[in-house]
Coordinates of C-alpha atoms in Angstrom, one line a residue:
Chain A
M110 CA 23.4 -39.6 -0.1
P111 CA 23.6 -35.9 -1.1
L112 CA 20.3 -34.1 -1.8
T113 CA 19.6 -33.1 -5.4
L114 CA 17.2 -30.3 -6.0
T115 CA 14.4 -31.0 -8.5
P116 CA 14.2 -29.1 -11.7
D117 CA 11.0 -27.4 -10.4
Q118 CA 12.8 -26.3 -7.3
V119 CA 15.7 -24.9 -9.3
A120 CA 13.3 -23.0 -11.6
F121 CA 11.6 -21.6 -8.5
L122 CA 14.9 -20.6 -7.0
Q123 CA 15.8 -18.7 -10.2
G124 CA 12.5 -16.6 -10.1
P125 CA 11.8 -13.2 -8.5
L126 CA 12.3 -14.0 -4.8
S127 CA 12.4 -12.4 -1.4
M128 CA 15.4 -14.2 0.2
N129 CA 16.6 -14.2 3.8
V130 CA 19.4 -16.1 5.5
G131 CA 19.5 -17.1 9.1
A132 CA 22.1 -18.3 11.6
V133 CA 22.6 -18.5 15.3
G134 CA 25.1 -16.2 16.9
R135 CA 27.9 -17.0 19.3
D136 CA 25.6 -15.9 22.2
G137 CA 22.9 -18.3 21.0
W138 CA 20.7 -15.5 19.7
P139 CA 19.3 -16.2 16.2
C140 CA 20.1 -13.6 13.5
V141 CA 18.8 -12.9 10.0
T142 CA 19.8 -10.9 7.0
R143 CA 18.4 -10.3 3.5
A144 CA 20.0 -12.2 0.7
Q145 CA 20.3 -10.5 -2.7
G146 CA 21.2 -13.2 -5.1
L147 CA 21.2 -16.9 -5.5
A148 CA 22.9 -19.3 -8.0
V149 CA 22.3 -23.0 -8.2
A150 CA 25.2 -25.3 -9.2
R151 CA 24.9 -27.3 -12.4
D152 CA 24.6 -30.6 -10.4
R153 CA 21.7 -29.1 -8.4
R154 CA 23.5 -30.1 -5.1
S155 CA 25.0 -26.9 -3.9
L156 CA 24.0 -23.2 -4.1
T157 CA 25.7 -19.9 -3.7
V158 CA 23.9 -17.1 -1.9
L159 CA 24.9 -13.5 -2.0
L160 CA 24.8 -11.1 0.9
A161 CA 25.8 -7.4 1.4
A162 CA 28.7 -7.7 3.9
A163 CA 27.9 -4.4 5.8
R164 CA 24.3 -5.4 6.3
S165 CA 25.1 -9.0 7.3
R166 CA 27.8 -8.7 10.0
A167 CA 26.0 -10.7 12.7
V168 CA 25.0 -13.6 10.3
L169 CA 28.6 -13.7 8.9
D170 CA 30.1 -13.7 12.3
A171 CA 27.7 -16.5 13.4
L172 CA 28.7 -18.6 10.3
D173 CA 32.4 -17.9 10.9
A174 CA 31.8 -19.3 14.4
G175 CA 30.4 -22.5 12.9
S176 CA 26.7 -21.9 13.0
A177 CA 24.3 -23.9 11.0
F178 CA 22.7 -22.1 8.1
T179 CA 19.3 -21.6 6.6
L180 CA 17.9 -19.8 3.5
V181 CA 14.3 -19.0 3.1
A182 CA 13.1 -17.9 -0.4
S183 CA 9.6 -16.7 -1.2
R184 CA 7.8 -15.6 -4.3
P185 CA 5.8 -12.5 -3.3
Q186 CA 3.1 -13.0 -6.0
T187 CA 2.2 -16.6 -4.9
H188 CA 3.7 -16.8 -1.4
A189 CA 5.2 -20.1 -2.5
T190 CA 8.2 -20.5 -0.1
L191 CA 11.1 -22.9 0.3
Q192 CA 13.5 -23.2 3.2
L193 CA 16.9 -24.9 2.7
K194 CA 19.0 -25.8 5.7
A195 CA 22.6 -26.7 5.8
A196 CA 25.1 -27.7 8.5
R197 CA 27.4 -24.8 7.4
A198 CA 28.0 -22.3 4.7
E199 CA 31.5 -21.4 3.4
R200 CA 32.7 -18.2 2.0
V201 CA 33.8 -18.3 -1.7
P202 CA 35.4 -15.5 -3.7
V203 CA 33.0 -13.1 -5.3
T204 CA 33.1 -13.0 -9.1
A205 CA 31.8 -10.7 -11.7
A206 CA 29.2 -13.3 -12.4
H207 CA 28.0 -13.1 -8.8
R208 CA 27.6 -9.4 -9.1
A209 CA 25.6 -9.8 -12.3
V210 CA 23.4 -12.5 -10.5
S211 CA 22.8 -10.1 -7.6
A212 CA 21.9 -7.2 -9.8
R213 CA 19.4 -9.4 -11.8
C214 CA 17.9 -10.9 -8.6
V215 CA 17.4 -7.5 -7.0
A216 CA 15.8 -6.0 -10.1
A217 CA 13.5 -9.0 -10.5
F218 CA 12.4 -8.8 -6.9
A219 CA 11.8 -5.0 -7.2
L220 CA 9.8 -5.5 -10.4
E221 CA 7.7 -8.2 -8.7
L222 CA 6.9 -5.9 -5.8
E223 CA 6.1 -3.0 -8.2
T224 CA 3.7 -5.3 -10.1
L225 CA 2.0 -6.2 -6.8
G226 CA 1.5 -2.5 -6.0
Y227 CA 3.9 -2.3 -3.0
A228 CA 5.6 0.8 -4.4
R229 CA 6.4 2.6 -7.6
D230 CA 10.0 3.0 -9.0
L231 CA 11.3 0.5 -6.4
Q232 CA 14.2 -0.7 -8.5
P233 CA 16.5 2.3 -7.8
T234 CA 15.5 2.2 -4.1
L235 CA 16.3 -1.5 -3.7
A236 CA 19.4 -1.2 -5.9
S237 CA 20.8 1.4 -3.5
I238 CA 19.9 -0.6 -0.4
L239 CA 21.3 -3.8 -1.8
P240 CA 24.4 -2.7 -3.8
T241 CA 26.6 -5.2 -5.7
N242 CA 29.9 -3.6 -4.6
D243 CA 29.9 -5.1 -1.1
L244 CA 29.0 -8.7 -1.7
V245 CA 29.9 -11.8 0.2
A246 CA 29.3 -15.2 -1.5
L247 CA 28.4 -18.2 0.6
R248 CA 28.3 -21.7 -0.8
F249 CA 26.2 -24.3 0.9
V250 CA 25.0 -27.9 0.4
P251 CA 21.4 -28.2 1.6
A252 CA 20.7 -31.1 3.9
V253 CA 16.9 -30.5 4.1
V254 CA 14.4 -28.7 1.9
F255 CA 11.1 -27.6 3.4
D256 CA 7.9 -26.4 1.9
Q257 CA 7.5 -23.1 3.8
T258 CA 4.4 -21.8 2.0
P259 CA 2.1 -20.2 4.6
G260 CA -0.6 -22.5 5.7
P261 CA -1.1 -25.6 7.8
R262 CA 1.4 -27.6 5.5
A263 CA 4.2 -25.2 6.2
G264 CA 7.2 -27.1 7.4
T265 CA 6.7 -30.2 5.3
V266 CA 10.0 -31.8 4.4
L267 CA 10.3 -32.0 0.6
A268 CA 13.8 -33.6 0.4
R269 CA 16.5 -34.7 2.9
A270 CA 20.1 -35.7 2.3
Chain B
M169 CA 21.5 6.5 19.3
K170 CA 19.1 4.0 20.7
L171 CA 16.1 3.5 18.5
A172 CA 12.7 3.7 20.0
L173 CA 10.0 1.2 19.0
E174 CA 7.7 4.1 18.4
S175 CA 9.9 5.4 15.7
I176 CA 9.5 2.3 13.5
R177 CA 5.7 1.8 13.9
A178 CA 5.3 2.3 10.2
C179 CA 7.1 -1.0 9.8
L180 CA 4.5 -2.7 12.1
D181 CA 1.4 -2.3 10.0
G182 CA 1.6 -5.5 8.0
A183 CA 2.3 -3.7 4.7
I184 CA 5.4 -5.7 4.0
P185 CA 5.8 -9.2 5.5
A186 CA 8.4 -9.5 8.3
V187 CA 10.7 -12.5 8.9
V188 CA 11.5 -14.1 12.2
A189 CA 14.7 -16.0 12.9
T190 CA 14.6 -18.6 15.7
A191 CA 16.8 -21.4 16.9
A192 CA 15.9 -25.0 17.6
A193 CA 17.2 -26.7 20.8
D194 CA 20.0 -28.2 18.8
G195 CA 21.1 -24.8 17.4
T196 CA 19.6 -25.2 13.9
P197 CA 18.4 -21.8 12.7
N198 CA 14.9 -21.3 11.2
V199 CA 13.6 -18.3 9.3
A200 CA 9.9 -17.9 8.6
Y201 CA 7.6 -15.1 7.4
A202 CA 5.4 -13.4 9.9
S203 CA 2.2 -11.8 8.5
Q204 CA 1.8 -9.5 11.5
V205 CA 4.2 -7.8 13.9
H206 CA 2.1 -5.7 16.1
Y207 CA 3.2 -2.7 18.2
V208 CA 2.0 -3.4 21.8
D209 CA 3.9 -0.7 23.8
S210 CA 7.4 0.9 23.9
E211 CA 9.0 -2.4 25.0
H212 CA 6.8 -5.1 23.4
V213 CA 5.6 -6.4 20.1
A214 CA 3.2 -9.3 19.4
L215 CA 3.4 -11.8 16.5
S216 CA 0.4 -13.5 15.2
F217 CA 0.2 -17.2 16.1
Q218 CA -1.8 -18.8 13.3
F219 CA -0.3 -22.3 13.0
F220 CA 1.7 -24.7 15.1
S221 CA 4.9 -23.8 13.2
K222 CA 8.6 -24.4 13.6
T223 CA 8.9 -20.8 14.8
R224 CA 6.5 -21.5 17.6
E225 CA 8.1 -24.8 18.5
N226 CA 11.5 -23.1 18.7
V227 CA 10.5 -20.1 20.8
L228 CA 8.7 -22.3 23.3
A229 CA 12.0 -24.2 23.8
H230 CA 14.4 -21.3 23.3
P231 CA 12.7 -17.9 23.6
Y232 CA 15.2 -15.7 21.8
A233 CA 14.4 -14.5 18.2
E234 CA 15.3 -11.8 15.7
V235 CA 12.6 -10.1 13.7
Q236 CA 13.4 -8.2 10.5
V237 CA 10.8 -5.6 9.5
I238 CA 10.7 -3.2 6.5
E239 CA 9.6 0.4 6.3
P240 CA 7.1 1.0 3.5
V241 CA 8.2 3.3 0.7
S242 CA 11.9 3.6 1.9
F243 CA 12.3 -0.1 2.2
R244 CA 14.7 0.5 5.1
H245 CA 15.2 -2.8 7.0
F246 CA 15.2 -2.9 10.9
R247 CA 16.1 -5.9 13.1
L248 CA 14.6 -6.4 16.5
R249 CA 16.2 -8.7 19.0
V250 CA 13.2 -10.1 20.9
Q251 CA 12.4 -12.6 23.6
Y252 CA 9.1 -14.6 23.7
L253 CA 7.1 -14.0 26.9
R254 CA 3.6 -15.3 26.6
T255 CA 0.6 -16.0 24.3
E256 CA -2.7 -14.2 24.7
T257 CA -5.8 -15.9 23.3
E258 CA -8.4 -13.4 24.3
G259 CA -8.8 -9.7 25.4
P260 CA -8.1 -6.4 23.7
L261 CA -4.7 -7.3 22.2
F262 CA -6.0 -10.5 20.7
E263 CA -9.1 -8.9 19.3
Y264 CA -7.2 -6.0 17.8
M265 CA -4.7 -8.4 16.1
K266 CA -7.5 -10.6 14.9
A267 CA -9.2 -7.7 13.2
Q268 CA -6.0 -6.4 11.7
L269 CA -5.0 -9.8 10.5
A270 CA -8.3 -10.0 8.6
G271 CA -7.2 -7.0 6.6
I272 CA -3.6 -8.2 6.1
A273 CA -4.8 -11.7 5.1
A274 CA -7.2 -10.3 2.5
R275 CA -4.5 -8.0 1.1
S276 CA -2.2 -10.9 0.5
G277 CA -4.9 -13.2 -0.8
M278 CA -4.5 -15.4 2.2
D279 CA -7.8 -14.8 3.9
K280 CA -8.8 -18.5 3.7
V281 CA -5.6 -19.5 5.3
F282 CA -5.0 -16.9 8.1
A283 CA -6.9 -17.2 11.4
L284 CA -5.5 -16.0 14.6
K285 CA -5.0 -18.6 17.4
G286 CA -3.1 -16.3 19.7
A287 CA -1.1 -13.1 20.1
D288 CA 2.5 -14.1 21.0
V289 CA 4.0 -11.3 23.1
Y290 CA 7.7 -10.6 22.9
R291 CA 10.0 -8.2 24.8
V292 CA 12.1 -6.0 22.5
H293 CA 15.7 -6.0 23.7
A294 CA 17.3 -4.0 20.9
I295 CA 16.5 -2.4 17.5
E296 CA 19.0 -2.0 14.7
C297 CA 18.5 0.1 11.6
V298 CA 20.2 -2.0 8.9
D299 CA 20.0 0.8 6.3
A300 CA 21.0 3.8 8.4
Q301 CA 22.3 5.7 5.3
A302 CA 19.0 5.4 3.3
P303 CA 16.5 8.2 3.5
A304 CA 13.6 7.6 5.9
T305 CA 10.0 7.7 4.8
P306 CA 8.5 11.0 5.8
Q307 CA 5.8 10.6 8.5
P308 CA 2.6 12.6 8.6
D309 CA 2.1 15.1 11.4
A310 CA -0.9 13.6 13.2
L311 CA -0.6 16.2 16.0
L312 CA -1.1 19.0 13.5
K313 CA -4.1 17.1 12.1
L314 CA -5.6 16.8 15.6
R315 CA -5.0 20.5 16.3
R316 CA -6.8 21.5 13.1
T317 CA -9.6 19.1 13.9
L318 CA -10.1 20.6 17.4
D319 CA -9.8 24.2 16.0
H320 CA -12.7 23.4 13.6
L321 CA -14.8 21.6 16.3
G322 CA -14.9 24.7 18.5
A323 CA -17.4 24.9 21.4
C324 CA -20.6 22.9 21.3
D325 CA -23.5 23.1 23.7
D326 CA -25.9 20.8 22.0
L327 CA -25.5 17.1 21.3
A328 CA -26.8 17.1 17.7
Q329 CA -24.4 20.0 16.9
L330 CA -21.5 18.2 18.6
A331 CA -22.1 15.0 16.6
D332 CA -22.3 16.8 13.3
R333 CA -19.3 19.1 14.0
A334 CA -17.2 16.2 15.3
L335 CA -17.5 14.6 11.9
A336 CA -17.1 17.7 9.8
A337 CA -14.0 18.6 11.8
L338 CA -12.4 15.3 10.8
A339 CA -12.7 16.2 7.2
H340 CA -10.7 19.4 7.8
G341 CA -8.1 17.9 10.1
F342 CA -7.6 14.4 8.7
G343 CA -9.0 14.6 5.2
I344 CA -11.5 11.9 6.3
R345 CA -14.5 11.8 3.9
H346 CA -16.6 9.0 5.4
A347 CA -17.4 8.7 9.1
L348 CA -20.0 7.8 11.6
F349 CA -20.8 9.0 15.1
A350 CA -22.4 6.2 17.1
M351 CA -23.8 6.6 20.7
L352 CA -23.9 3.8 23.2
D353 CA -27.4 2.8 24.4
A354 CA -26.5 1.4 27.8
A355 CA -30.1 0.3 28.5
P356 CA -30.5 -3.3 27.4
G357 CA -33.5 -3.3 25.2
A358 CA -35.1 -6.0 23.1
S359 CA -31.8 -6.3 21.1
G360 CA -29.4 -5.9 24.0
V361 CA -26.8 -3.2 24.6
A362 CA -26.2 -1.5 21.3
L363 CA -24.8 1.6 19.6
Y364 CA -26.9 3.9 17.4
T365 CA -25.8 6.0 14.6
L366 CA -26.4 9.6 15.6
A367 CA -24.7 11.4 12.7
S368 CA -22.7 10.5 9.6
L369 CA -20.5 12.1 7.0
G370 CA -20.1 11.5 3.3
Y371 CA -22.7 8.8 2.6
P372 CA -25.7 9.0 0.2
A373 CA -28.1 8.0 3.1
S374 CA -27.4 9.3 6.6
G375 CA -28.1 6.0 8.3
V376 CA -29.2 7.9 11.4
G377 CA -30.7 5.4 13.8
A378 CA -28.8 2.4 12.4
E379 CA -28.0 0.0 15.1
V380 CA -24.7 -1.9 15.9
A381 CA -24.7 -4.6 18.5
M382 CA -21.9 -4.8 21.0
G383 CA -19.1 -6.9 19.6
E384 CA -20.6 -6.8 16.1
G385 CA -18.2 -5.6 13.3
L386 CA -15.4 -3.2 13.8
I387 CA -17.5 -0.7 15.6
G388 CA -18.9 -3.3 18.0
V389 CA -15.4 -4.8 18.7
A390 CA -14.1 -1.3 19.5
A391 CA -17.0 -0.7 21.8
R392 CA -16.9 -4.1 23.6
E393 CA -13.1 -4.1 24.1
R394 CA -12.8 -0.3 24.5
I395 CA -9.9 -0.2 22.1
P396 CA -9.2 1.5 18.8
V397 CA -9.2 -0.9 16.0
R398 CA -7.6 -0.1 12.7
I399 CA -7.6 -2.2 9.5
N400 CA -5.4 -1.0 6.7
Y401 CA -6.6 -3.1 3.8
H402 CA -9.9 -4.3 2.5
T403 CA -11.0 -7.4 4.3
G404 CA -13.3 -10.0 2.9
D405 CA -14.0 -11.2 6.4
Y406 CA -17.5 -10.2 7.1
T407 CA -16.8 -10.1 10.8
Y408 CA -14.9 -6.9 10.3
H409 CA -17.2 -4.9 8.2
A410 CA -18.3 -1.8 10.1
A411 CA -21.2 -3.9 11.2
L412 CA -23.1 -6.9 9.8
Q413 CA -25.6 -5.6 7.4
V414 CA -28.2 -8.3 7.8
A415 CA -31.5 -7.7 6.1
D416 CA -33.8 -9.6 8.4
P417 CA -37.3 -9.1 7.1
A418 CA -38.8 -10.1 10.5
S419 CA -36.9 -7.3 12.2
P420 CA -37.0 -3.9 10.6
R421 CA -33.5 -2.4 10.7
I422 CA -32.0 0.8 9.4
P423 CA -29.0 -0.1 7.3
L424 CA -25.6 1.4 8.1
P425 CA -24.6 3.6 5.2
V426 CA -21.0 2.5 5.1
L427 CA -18.8 1.9 2.1
A428 CA -19.3 -1.5 0.4
H429 CA -15.5 -2.0 0.0
P430 CA -13.5 0.2 2.4
N431 CA -9.7 -0.3 2.0
S432 CA -9.0 1.3 5.4
Q433 CA -11.1 1.4 8.5
I434 CA -10.7 2.7 12.0
A435 CA -13.1 2.6 15.0
V436 CA -12.2 4.6 18.2
P437 CA -14.2 4.5 21.4
L438 CA -15.6 7.7 22.8
T439 CA -14.8 7.5 26.5
H440 CA -14.9 9.7 29.6
G441 CA -12.9 8.2 32.4
A442 CA -14.0 4.5 32.6
R443 CA -17.3 5.2 30.9
L444 CA -17.9 4.3 27.2
L445 CA -20.2 6.8 25.5
G446 CA -20.0 5.8 21.9
V447 CA -17.7 5.0 19.0
L448 CA -16.3 7.2 16.2
Y449 CA -15.8 5.2 13.0
A450 CA -14.0 6.4 9.8
E451 CA -13.1 4.7 6.6
S452 CA -11.5 5.3 3.3
E453 CA -11.3 3.9 -0.2
Q454 CA -7.5 4.2 0.0
N455 CA -5.2 1.5 1.4
A456 CA -3.4 2.3 4.6
F457 CA -5.1 5.6 5.0
F458 CA -4.8 5.7 8.7
S459 CA -1.3 5.5 10.3
H460 CA -0.4 4.5 13.8
A461 CA 0.0 8.3 14.5
D462 CA -3.5 8.9 13.2
E463 CA -4.8 6.2 15.5
D464 CA -3.1 8.0 18.5
A465 CA -4.5 11.3 17.5
L466 CA -8.0 9.9 17.0
V467 CA -7.9 8.2 20.4
V468 CA -7.2 11.6 21.9
Y469 CA -10.0 13.1 19.9
G470 CA -12.3 10.3 21.1
R471 CA -11.5 11.1 24.7
H472 CA -12.0 14.8 24.1
L473 CA -15.4 14.1 22.5
G474 CA -16.2 11.8 25.4
A475 CA -15.5 14.6 27.9
L476 CA -17.7 17.0 25.9
L477 CA -20.5 14.4 25.8
A478 CA -20.2 13.9 29.5
R479 CA -20.3 17.7 30.1
L480 CA -23.4 18.1 27.9
A481 CA -25.3 15.5 30.0
T482 CA -24.8 17.6 33.1
L483 CA -26.2 20.8 31.8
P484 CA -29.6 21.6 33.3
D485 CA -32.7 21.8 31.1
D486 CA -34.3 25.3 30.4
E487 CA -36.9 26.2 32.9
S488 CA -39.5 27.6 30.5
V489 CA -40.1 28.2 26.9
A490 CA -42.1 30.6 24.9
P491 CA -45.5 29.1 24.1
A492 CA -46.0 27.6 20.7
P493 CA -47.2 30.1 18.1
P494 CA -50.5 29.0 16.5
G495 CA -49.5 26.5 13.9
E496 CA -51.2 25.7 10.7
T497 CA -54.0 23.3 11.1
P498 CA -53.0 19.9 9.7
H499 CA -54.9 19.1 6.5
G500 CA -55.0 16.6 3.7
T501 CA -55.0 12.8 3.8
P502 CA -54.4 11.5 7.4
L503 CA -51.0 9.9 8.1
V504 CA -51.6 6.3 9.1
V505 CA -49.3 5.6 12.1
R506 CA -49.1 2.0 13.3
Y507 CA -47.5 1.0 16.5
F508 CA -46.3 -2.5 17.5
A509 CA -45.9 -2.7 21.2
H510 CA -43.7 -5.8 21.3
D511 CA -40.7 -3.9 19.9
H512 CA -42.1 -0.4 20.0
S513 CA -41.8 -0.2 16.2
V514 CA -43.6 2.6 14.3
F515 CA -44.7 2.4 10.7
V516 CA -46.0 5.5 8.9
D517 CA -48.2 4.8 5.8
N518 CA -46.8 1.3 6.0
D519 CA -43.1 2.4 5.8
Y520 CA -40.9 1.5 8.8
L521 CA -39.8 4.6 10.7
I522 CA -38.2 3.6 14.0
K523 CA -38.4 1.2 16.9
G524 CA -37.3 0.8 20.5
V525 CA -37.5 3.6 23.0
A526 CA -37.5 6.2 20.2
G527 CA -40.5 4.5 18.7
S528 CA -42.4 4.5 22.0
I529 CA -41.5 8.2 22.6
L530 CA -43.0 9.1 19.2
W531 CA -46.2 7.0 19.9
T532 CA -46.6 8.7 23.3
L533 CA -46.2 12.2 21.9
L534 CA -48.6 11.6 19.0
N535 CA -51.2 10.2 21.4
E536 CA -50.8 13.0 23.8
H537 CA -51.2 15.5 21.0
Q538 CA -54.2 13.7 19.6
R539 CA -55.8 13.7 23.1
S540 CA -55.0 17.2 24.3
G541 CA -53.7 19.2 21.3
R542 CA -50.4 19.8 23.1
R543 CA -47.4 20.6 21.0
D544 CA -44.7 21.6 23.6
F545 CA -43.0 18.9 25.6
C546 CA -40.0 18.7 27.9
N547 CA -37.5 15.9 28.6
R548 CA -38.3 15.9 32.3
E549 CA -41.9 14.8 31.8
L550 CA -40.8 12.1 29.4
R551 CA -38.4 10.7 32.0
R552 CA -41.3 10.5 34.4
D553 CA -43.8 9.0 31.9
P554 CA -44.6 5.4 33.0
R555 CA -45.5 4.5 29.4
L556 CA -41.9 4.9 28.2
P557 CA -39.4 2.1 28.8
L558 CA -36.6 4.4 29.9
P559 CA -34.1 3.0 32.4
D560 CA -33.7 4.8 35.7
F561 CA -30.0 5.6 34.9
A562 CA -28.3 6.7 31.8
D563 CA -31.4 7.0 29.7
N564 CA -29.8 8.7 26.7
L565 CA -33.1 10.5 26.2
E566 CA -31.4 13.4 24.3
T567 CA -29.7 10.9 22.0
R568 CA -33.0 9.1 21.3
L569 CA -34.8 12.4 20.6
I570 CA -32.2 13.5 18.2
L571 CA -32.4 10.1 16.4
L572 CA -36.2 10.5 16.3
A573 CA -36.1 14.1 15.0
R574 CA -33.5 13.2 12.3
R575 CA -35.3 10.0 11.3
L576 CA -38.6 12.0 10.9
A577 CA -36.9 14.7 8.9
E578 CA -35.6 12.1 6.5
R579 CA -38.5 9.7 6.2
C580 CA -41.6 11.5 7.4
P581 CA -41.4 15.3 7.1
D582 CA -45.1 15.7 7.9
I583 CA -44.1 15.1 11.5
A584 CA -41.3 17.2 13.0
L585 CA -39.7 17.6 16.3
E586 CA -38.0 21.0 16.8
K587 CA -35.8 21.9 19.7
T588 CA -37.1 24.9 21.6
G589 CA -34.5 25.0 24.3
R590 CA -32.3 22.7 26.4
G591 CA -34.5 19.8 27.3
R592 CA -37.5 21.2 25.4
F593 CA -39.0 20.5 22.0
R594 CA -42.1 21.1 19.9
L595 CA -44.2 18.7 17.8
S596 CA -45.3 20.0 14.4
L597 CA -47.7 18.2 12.1
T598 CA -48.8 19.2 8.6
R599 CA -51.2 16.3 8.1
P600 CA -53.9 14.9 10.5
L601 CA -53.2 11.6 12.2
A602 CA -54.8 8.2 12.2
L603 CA -53.3 6.2 15.1
H604 CA -53.5 2.4 15.2
A605 CA -52.0 0.3 18.0
A606 CA -51.4 -3.3 16.8

């Protein structure tokens, strides 16, 4: 039975988030890269995550080699965090809509950090580190959703396929 | 070019949370946030172990991980390929991380959640700069700050002068506005081994004589573990205030004059070889005021001050001193001085003045003056005086006399101790005495 995200989880995943994607390389060493955009499918069963190709070579190579996949997304203001794991993630063509999603997600993340006092004028800094002209789109179907909010309950399974 | 771990220490201060990727035995990846990635040495970092998490379960089974850290301001990302080695649950690394975590936890509003169970030590195999094209955050030149501080410190041949100038020089070199110079009292007294504030900088009350127990607060942890401890953010954890400010009415205590809400704190031991002589403490209202490089420089400064302190202790006392000029005869209402032998505390006109060895020194001097009219004294005779509870070794007599003289100047100017030479001093009174031993 495929997993369907709850409306609350979808709303959370559309908020200002810090997102990172993990995989395990051909040599068995785990690898991580920052994700810079996320879109949830209308049926709430699959997601498309956006990465900068040049910043994510190790993760992309691991996924090409068949590694399992994980996405962790955290709201800086509340520390509320979800981790979504999938058996695989497949590359899909990047669209103009993806580029717009990425630009919006990076701007929202920067604004959230500015509001929290991490830095001033962070939007141009993050926009130059996480550009939209080098995107890779990865579609995945989550098999497990974990609550990863820091604390003793981190790791609780919220949903499983 | 191979990146050195030292070059990314700004990423390892907990300003921006790091993430750690691990793999389960079945190859499933896991990514989790790490509140603290601590620089241990050029080849190792330590991650805080707070909960029995998936990260921990994974590295115990498969010790390889990747940590992604972010440089503040520039937001450049770095990835560290690391291998889990061991967990430390006590000792200097654990204590430092515990103190630092208290600051990180409070900054992120997680101080009720974060508690350190262990310091997980990892070997760093490789470091990758993910954003090599992005401009780096400029780093402050701590070596220049140290040089300016030492230039301003100059030569000192007197302990009181050294303590005052050591703090004033910090303002010139590092822009530090609030600091304390605390000396170790190695002689276990009624309250155990402790540190005493000898001088302070930038507080409304000097706090001279304020006591810090070993292991108590940031100053006490730095002394007990003989490590620098730096906290970059305000911590609500009382354990890491400069020292506990307990107002115990049964035990008179001079309060430490420190800031109520410091946002950055650092305590550095003053050492000479293996010997601990005191602690230098500084704080700021600004977040992240002290960098890793500042910590390095202040550790060097602490060792330099330790060497100067050790040298001062070896200088011989002056052989003779000019006799006291005839002073004014004390007049007016007698000062009522009460002495409590059980803790050597001295109260003047019912106000607490000082206790411990310094209290018994004052009581002895006042009695001697009352009996013989003498005003000139020397350290050597105090060391031999059986009425004083001085240890045979490392008596810190000079420190105690400075504390006493400064405390008198602040709280009871009718009694003064003036230095008349190395190891010599003079008692001056402007009012007659009424001495009462309780």
